[in-house]
XYZ file of C-alpha atoms in Angstrom:
81
model
C 13.782 178.836 -99.743
C 13.320 181.390 -96.858
C 14.933 181.264 -93.521
C 13.197 179.966 -90.447
C 13.272 183.263 -88.722
C 11.769 185.065 -91.569
C 8.993 182.377 -91.809
C 8.322 182.885 -88.190
C 8.146 186.719 -88.435
C 7.341 187.768 -91.986
C 5.730 191.002 -90.612
C 9.379 192.463 -90.135
C 9.714 192.640 -93.828
C 6.656 194.510 -94.177
C 7.583 196.867 -91.353
C 11.020 197.544 -93.062
C 9.234 198.350 -96.379
C 6.755 200.512 -94.452
C 9.463 202.511 -92.630
C 11.515 202.883 -95.873
C 8.424 204.207 -97.719
C 7.554 206.618 -95.035
C 11.140 207.882 -95.002
C 10.875 208.516 -98.866
C 7.455 210.289 -98.363
C 8.917 212.533 -95.641
C 12.026 213.295 -97.677
C 9.711 214.296 -100.679
C 7.458 216.400 -98.478
C 10.399 218.251 -96.904
C 12.131 218.779 -100.337
C 8.969 220.236 -101.817
C 8.510 222.456 -98.702
C 12.085 223.708 -98.854
C 11.807 224.387 -102.659
C 8.810 226.747 -102.058
C 10.754 228.634 -99.452
C 13.932 228.809 -101.729
C 15.780 226.818 -99.252
C 17.663 224.915 -101.860
C 19.290 227.555 -104.013
C 22.507 227.451 -106.059
C 24.679 227.951 -102.992
C 23.022 224.982 -101.203
C 23.534 222.840 -104.240
C 27.187 223.818 -104.428
C 27.811 223.094 -100.895
C 25.935 219.748 -100.783
C 27.612 218.522 -104.052
C 30.930 219.412 -102.536
C 30.449 217.263 -99.454
C 28.287 214.480 -100.723
C 28.719 212.338 -103.832
C 25.790 210.527 -105.577
C 27.741 207.279 -105.166
C 27.101 207.304 -101.473
C 23.224 207.666 -102.117
C 23.436 204.840 -104.481
C 25.426 202.647 -102.137
C 23.026 203.479 -99.261
C 20.094 201.976 -101.353
C 22.113 198.955 -102.260
C 22.876 198.362 -98.584
C 19.309 198.543 -97.541
C 18.052 196.237 -100.432
C 20.806 193.770 -99.783
C 20.080 193.812 -95.975
C 16.493 192.910 -96.742
C 17.531 190.099 -99.040
C 20.094 188.699 -96.372
C 17.171 188.829 -93.810
C 14.806 186.981 -96.186
C 17.138 184.117 -97.210
C 19.614 183.772 -94.428
C 17.877 185.030 -91.222
C 19.267 187.233 -88.517
C 22.149 185.662 -86.875
C 24.943 187.125 -84.449
C 27.303 186.987 -87.264
C 24.995 189.167 -89.499
C 25.732 192.237 -87.192
């Protein structure tokens, strides 16, 4: 079911999950700290919404999840990159 490279190094998936969760916690902390300092006011929201769409954020999550699934079932090969 799983690829040979994943069976040899299953800690890589744990490391990826750990890194993604740390990134999420850091984002939450910085967002909370910025709201206390009124860093994210209406002007910031307007500029941010103009330059960044929510579809890009959703696609980023889809890419990360699909990357983990491909590593688990197909392994890392040169053609993967």
